[in-house]
PDB file of C-alpha atoms in Angstrom:
ATOM      1  CA  MET A   1     -11.503  16.035 -11.625  1.00 62.00           C
ATOM      2  CA  VAL A   2     -12.657  13.407 -14.115  1.00 75.00           C
ATOM      3  CA  ILE A   3      -9.607  11.228 -13.421  1.00 78.00           C
ATOM      4  CA  GLY A   4     -10.239  11.453  -9.675  1.00 74.00           C
ATOM      5  CA  SER A   5     -13.889  10.445 -10.078  1.00 78.00           C
ATOM      6  CA  ASP A   6     -12.943   7.571 -12.362  1.00 82.00           C
ATOM      7  CA  ARG A   7     -10.398   6.302  -9.849  1.00 78.00           C
ATOM      8  CA  ALA A   8     -12.752   6.756  -6.900  1.00 78.00           C
ATOM      9  CA  PHE A   9     -15.609   4.828  -8.461  1.00 81.00           C
ATOM     10  CA  GLY A  10     -13.124   2.382  -9.976  1.00 82.00           C
ATOM     11  CA  VAL A  11     -12.118   1.506  -6.405  1.00 77.00           C
ATOM     12  CA  VAL A  12     -15.742   0.800  -5.533  1.00 79.00           C
ATOM     13  CA  PHE A  13     -16.230  -1.464  -8.573  1.00 84.00           C
ATOM     14  CA  ILE A  14     -12.950  -3.290  -7.908  1.00 83.00           C
ATOM     15  CA  ASN A  15     -14.071  -3.865  -4.317  1.00 79.00           C
ATOM     16  CA  ILE A  16     -17.427  -5.208  -5.435  1.00 81.00           C
ATOM     17  CA  LYS A  17     -15.672  -7.653  -7.774  1.00 85.00           C
ATOM     18  CA  ALA A  18     -13.127  -8.619  -5.099  1.00 82.00           C
ATOM     19  CA  PHE A  19     -15.909  -9.140  -2.553  1.00 77.00           C
ATOM     20  CA  GLY A  20     -17.650 -11.540  -4.923  1.00 81.00           C
ATOM     21  CA  LYS A  21     -14.391 -13.376  -5.631  1.00 82.00           C
ATOM     22  CA  MET A  22     -13.729 -13.744  -1.894  1.00 74.00           C
ATOM     23  CA  PHE A  23     -17.141 -15.324  -1.365  1.00 73.00           C
ATOM     24  CA  SER A  24     -16.756 -17.591  -4.404  1.00 80.00           C
ATOM     25  CA  GLY A  25     -13.298 -18.726  -3.250  1.00 76.00           C
ATOM     26  CA  ASP A  26     -11.313 -17.236  -6.140  1.00 81.00           C
ATOM     27  CA  ILE A  27      -9.450 -14.884  -3.779  1.00 78.00           C
ATOM     28  CA  ASP A  28      -8.059 -15.843  -0.371  1.00 74.00           C
ATOM     29  CA  PRO A  29      -9.530 -13.372   2.170  1.00 71.00           C
ATOM     30  CA  SER A  30      -6.589 -13.864   4.530  1.00 67.00           C
ATOM     31  CA  LYS A  31      -4.308 -12.287   1.931  1.00 71.00           C
ATOM     32  CA  ASN A  32      -6.641  -9.428   1.008  1.00 71.00           C
ATOM     33  CA  LEU A  33      -8.107  -8.301   4.323  1.00 71.00           C
ATOM     34  CA  SER A  34      -6.297  -6.345   6.965  1.00 71.00           C
ATOM     35  CA  GLY A  35      -6.895  -4.909  10.388  1.00 69.00           C
ATOM     36  CA  PRO A  36      -5.827  -1.518  11.694  1.00 71.00           C
ATOM     37  CA  ILE A  37      -2.145  -2.517  11.806  1.00 71.00           C
ATOM     38  CA  GLY A  38      -2.130  -3.451   8.137  1.00 74.00           C
ATOM     39  CA  ILE A  39      -4.024  -0.315   7.193  1.00 76.00           C
ATOM     40  CA  ALA A  40      -1.417   1.771   9.020  1.00 77.00           C
ATOM     41  CA  GLN A  41       1.348  -0.047   7.129  1.00 78.00           C
ATOM     42  CA  ILE A  42      -0.213   0.871   3.795  1.00 78.00           C
ATOM     43  CA  PHE A  43       1.063   4.396   4.327  1.00 79.00           C
ATOM     44  CA  GLY A  44       4.663   3.153   4.411  1.00 76.00           C
ATOM     45  CA  SER A  45       7.627   4.409   6.378  1.00 77.00           C
ATOM     46  CA  THR A  46       8.433   7.470   4.250  1.00 79.00           C
ATOM     47  CA  TRP A  47       6.130  10.478   4.081  1.00 80.00           C
ATOM     48  CA  ASN A  48       4.673  11.517   0.760  1.00 83.00           C
ATOM     49  CA  TRP A  49       1.695  13.915   0.689  1.00 87.00           C
ATOM     50  CA  THR A  50       0.489  12.719  -2.695  1.00 85.00           C
ATOM     51  CA  ASN A  51       0.402   9.067  -1.656  1.00 82.00           C
ATOM     52  CA  PHE A  52      -1.086   9.995   1.726  1.00 85.00           C
ATOM     53  CA  TRP A  53      -4.084  11.790   0.213  1.00 87.00           C
ATOM     54  CA  ARG A  54      -4.475   9.150  -2.490  1.00 83.00           C
ATOM     55  CA  ILE A  55      -4.623   6.379   0.126  1.00 84.00           C
ATOM     56  CA  VAL A  56      -6.992   8.388   2.340  1.00 86.00           C
ATOM     57  CA  GLY A  57      -9.301   8.878  -0.637  1.00 84.00           C
ATOM     58  CA  LEU A  58      -9.165   5.187  -1.548  1.00 83.00           C
ATOM     59  CA  LEU A  59      -9.901   4.137   2.028  1.00 85.00           C
ATOM     60  CA  SER A  60     -12.789   6.598   2.126  1.00 87.00           C
ATOM     61  CA  MET A  61     -14.346   5.011  -0.959  1.00 85.00           C
ATOM     62  CA  VAL A  62     -13.830   1.523   0.488  1.00 83.00           C
ATOM     63  CA  LEU A  63     -15.574   2.607   3.699  1.00 86.00           C
ATOM     64  CA  ALA A  64     -18.428   4.113   1.688  1.00 87.00           C
ATOM     65  CA  PHE A  65     -18.881   0.796  -0.116  1.00 85.00           C
ATOM     66  CA  MET A  66     -18.702  -1.202   3.120  1.00 85.00           C
ATOM     67  CA  ASN A  67     -21.249   1.126   4.742  1.00 90.00           C
ATOM     68  CA  LEU A  68     -23.792   0.178   2.077  1.00 90.00           C
ATOM     69  CA  LEU A  69     -23.575  -3.544   2.845  1.00 88.00           C
ATOM     70  CA  PRO A  70     -26.908  -4.891   4.144  1.00 91.00           C
ATOM     71  CA  ILE A  71     -25.704  -5.366   7.731  1.00 89.00           C
ATOM     72  CA  PRO A  72     -28.395  -3.994  10.084  1.00 88.00           C
ATOM     73  CA  ALA A  73     -26.158  -1.550  11.993  1.00 89.00           C
ATOM     74  CA  LEU A  74     -24.874   0.062   8.780  1.00 91.00           C
ATOM     75  CA  ASP A  75     -26.678   2.349   6.348  1.00 94.00           C
ATOM     76  CA  GLY A  76     -27.245  -0.577   3.981  1.00 93.00           C
ATOM     77  CA  GLY A  77     -29.104  -2.362   6.771  1.00 93.00           C
ATOM     78  CA  HIS A  78     -31.283   0.692   7.336  1.00 93.00           C
ATOM     79  CA  ILE A  79     -32.075   0.789   3.626  1.00 95.00           C
ATOM     80  CA  VAL A  80     -33.158  -2.864   3.819  1.00 94.00           C
ATOM     81  CA  LEU A  81     -35.381  -2.050   6.805  1.00 94.00           C
ATOM     82  CA  TYR A  82     -36.935   0.848   4.881  1.00 94.00           C
ATOM     83  CA  ILE A  83     -37.632  -1.451   1.920  1.00 95.00           C
ATOM     84  CA  ILE A  84     -39.272  -3.940   4.291  1.00 94.00           C
ATOM     85  CA  GLU A  85     -41.327  -1.069   5.722  1.00 95.00           C
ATOM     86  CA  ILE A  86     -42.463  -0.070   2.223  1.00 96.00           C
ATOM     87  CA  ILE A  87     -43.431  -3.664   1.406  1.00 95.00           C
ATOM     88  CA  LEU A  88     -45.282  -4.248   4.691  1.00 95.00           C
ATOM     89  CA  GLY A  89     -46.809  -0.781   4.799  1.00 95.00           C
ATOM     90  CA  LYS A  90     -45.627  -0.306   8.391  1.00 95.00           C
ATOM     91  CA  PRO A  91     -42.309  -0.434  10.221  1.00 93.00           C
ATOM     92  CA  LEU A  92     -41.087  -3.565  11.930  1.00 94.00           C
ATOM     93  CA  PRO A  93     -41.778  -3.617  15.673  1.00 95.00           C
ATOM     94  CA  ILE A  94     -39.166  -1.700  17.668  1.00 95.00           C
ATOM     95  CA  HIS A  95     -38.009  -4.785  19.568  1.00 95.00           C
ATOM     96  CA  VAL A  96     -37.336  -6.593  16.249  1.00 94.00           C
ATOM     97  CA  GLN A  97     -35.382  -3.575  14.964  1.00 93.00           C
ATOM     98  CA  ASN A  98     -33.385  -3.499  18.225  1.00 94.00           C
ATOM     99  CA  ILE A  99     -32.535  -7.196  17.921  1.00 94.00           C
ATOM    100  CA  LEU A 100     -31.437  -6.702  14.304  1.00 93.00           C
ATOM    101  CA  MET A 101     -29.285  -3.684  15.203  1.00 93.00           C
ATOM    102  CA  ARG A 102     -27.653  -5.510  18.110  1.00 94.00           C
ATOM    103  CA  GLY A 103     -26.979  -8.459  15.835  1.00 92.00           C
ATOM    104  CA  GLY A 104     -25.440  -6.172  13.223  1.00 91.00           C
ATOM    105  CA  VAL A 105     -23.197  -4.470  15.778  1.00 92.00           C
ATOM    106  CA  SER A 106     -22.180  -7.895  17.108  1.00 92.00           C
ATOM    107  CA  ILE A 107     -21.278  -9.042  13.596  1.00 88.00           C
ATOM    108  CA  LEU A 108     -19.204  -5.905  12.985  1.00 88.00           C
ATOM    109  CA  LEU A 109     -17.371  -6.170  16.313  1.00 89.00           C
ATOM    110  CA  ALA A 110     -16.689  -9.867  15.764  1.00 85.00           C
ATOM    111  CA  LEU A 111     -15.305  -9.165  12.279  1.00 79.00           C
ATOM    112  CA  MET A 112     -13.058  -6.378  13.566  1.00 80.00           C
ATOM    113  CA  ILE A 113     -11.707  -8.528  16.395  1.00 80.00           C
ATOM    114  CA  LEU A 114     -11.212 -11.617  14.224  1.00 76.00           C
ATOM    115  CA  ILE A 115      -9.450  -9.735  11.447  1.00 72.00           C
ATOM    116  CA  THR A 116      -7.205  -7.896  13.911  1.00 72.00           C
ATOM    117  CA  ILE A 117      -6.327 -11.057  15.864  1.00 72.00           C
ATOM    118  CA  TYR A 118      -5.913 -13.169  12.754  1.00 68.00           C
ATOM    119  CA  ILE A 119      -3.598 -10.716  11.046  1.00 60.00           C
ATOM    120  CA  GLN A 120      -1.614 -10.153  14.262  1.00 54.00           C
ATOM    121  CA  LYS A 121      -1.243 -13.918  14.726  1.00 58.00           C
ATOM    122  CA  ILE A 122       0.145 -14.206  11.200  1.00 54.00           C
ATOM    123  CA  PHE A 123       2.610 -11.419  12.018  1.00 49.00           C
ATOM    124  CA  GLN A 124       3.690 -13.205  15.198  1.00 50.00           C
ATOM    125  CA  ILE A 125       4.213 -16.535  13.466  1.00 49.00           C
ATOM    126  CA  TRP A 126       5.678 -15.475  10.147  1.00 45.00           C
ATOM    127  CA  GLY A 127       7.129 -12.062  10.947  1.00 43.00           C
ATOM    128  CA  ALA A 128       5.996  -8.592  10.069  1.00 42.00           C
ATOM    129  CA  TRP A 129       6.739  -8.823   6.321  1.00 41.00           C
ATOM    130  CA  LEU A 130       4.858 -11.712   4.715  1.00 39.00           C
ATOM    131  CA  VAL A 131       4.703 -10.065   1.348  1.00 41.00           C
ATOM    132  CA  ARG A 132       7.642  -8.055   0.056  1.00 42.00           C
ATOM    133  CA  GLY A 133       7.329  -4.305   0.276  1.00 44.00           C
ATOM    134  CA  PRO A 134       6.207  -1.765   2.847  1.00 46.00           C
ATOM    135  CA  GLY A 135       2.552  -2.658   2.302  1.00 45.00           C
ATOM    136  CA  GLY A 136       2.954  -6.151   3.777  1.00 43.00           C
ATOM    137  CA  VAL A 137      -0.262  -8.172   3.717  1.00 43.00           C
ATOM    138  CA  SER A 138      -2.219  -4.979   3.465  1.00 45.00           C
ATOM    139  CA  CYS A 139      -1.462  -4.448  -0.230  1.00 45.00           C
ATOM    140  CA  TYR A 140      -5.056  -4.755  -1.301  1.00 43.00           C
ATOM    141  CA  ILE A 141      -6.074  -5.438  -4.848  1.00 44.00           C
ATOM    142  CA  PHE A 142      -7.118  -1.808  -5.354  1.00 42.00           C
ATOM    143  CA  LEU A 143      -3.789  -0.519  -4.062  1.00 45.00           C
ATOM    144  CA  LYS A 144      -1.934  -2.768  -6.489  1.00 46.00           C
ATOM    145  CA  ALA A 145      -3.985  -1.220  -9.260  1.00 47.00           C
ATOM    146  CA  TYR A 146      -3.555   2.423  -8.212  1.00 46.00           C
ATOM    147  CA  ILE A 147      -0.347   2.663  -6.219  1.00 46.00           C
ATOM    148  CA  PRO A 148       1.852  -0.225  -7.378  1.00 48.00           C
ATOM    149  CA  GLN A 149       5.053   1.206  -5.893  1.00 47.00           C
ATOM    150  CA  LEU A 150       3.661   0.554  -2.395  1.00 45.00           C
ATOM    151  CA  CYS A 151       3.249  -3.145  -3.120  1.00 46.00           C
ATOM    152  CA  ASN A 152       6.390  -3.619  -5.226  1.00 46.00           C
ATOM    153  CA  VAL A 153       4.311  -4.958  -8.093  1.00 40.00           C
TER     154      VAL A 153
END
């Protein structure tokens, strides 16, 4: 139980560090982000229950972290709106909240489409296996740390 909690929260902290490194330019986002195709490839071609549940747990923690980002359509955006409400003493007007939510959804949809198209374009140009191993480009930093056999590290 303790090992599982350590690994779960370790994934969150690794993602926070990786996020900062992507924005500072230390890590190339094109090599560390993946769309649905890359996420499916993380599971590999052979079935292993242990790796399956480990990857599902890791992805769950990554999604929990991403959900707390301050993008208006996500929970983190709602938290920001609540903080603004506390500071102002009243909620923002509904039409302003609607505009923010629509903007947040637009940002999320644009990111999903761009990542999916970008990764698929790389696959079309360079082939399906850019990086050795069944993980392909989807061998994230946290997977290299926790499941190295998937990334042939």
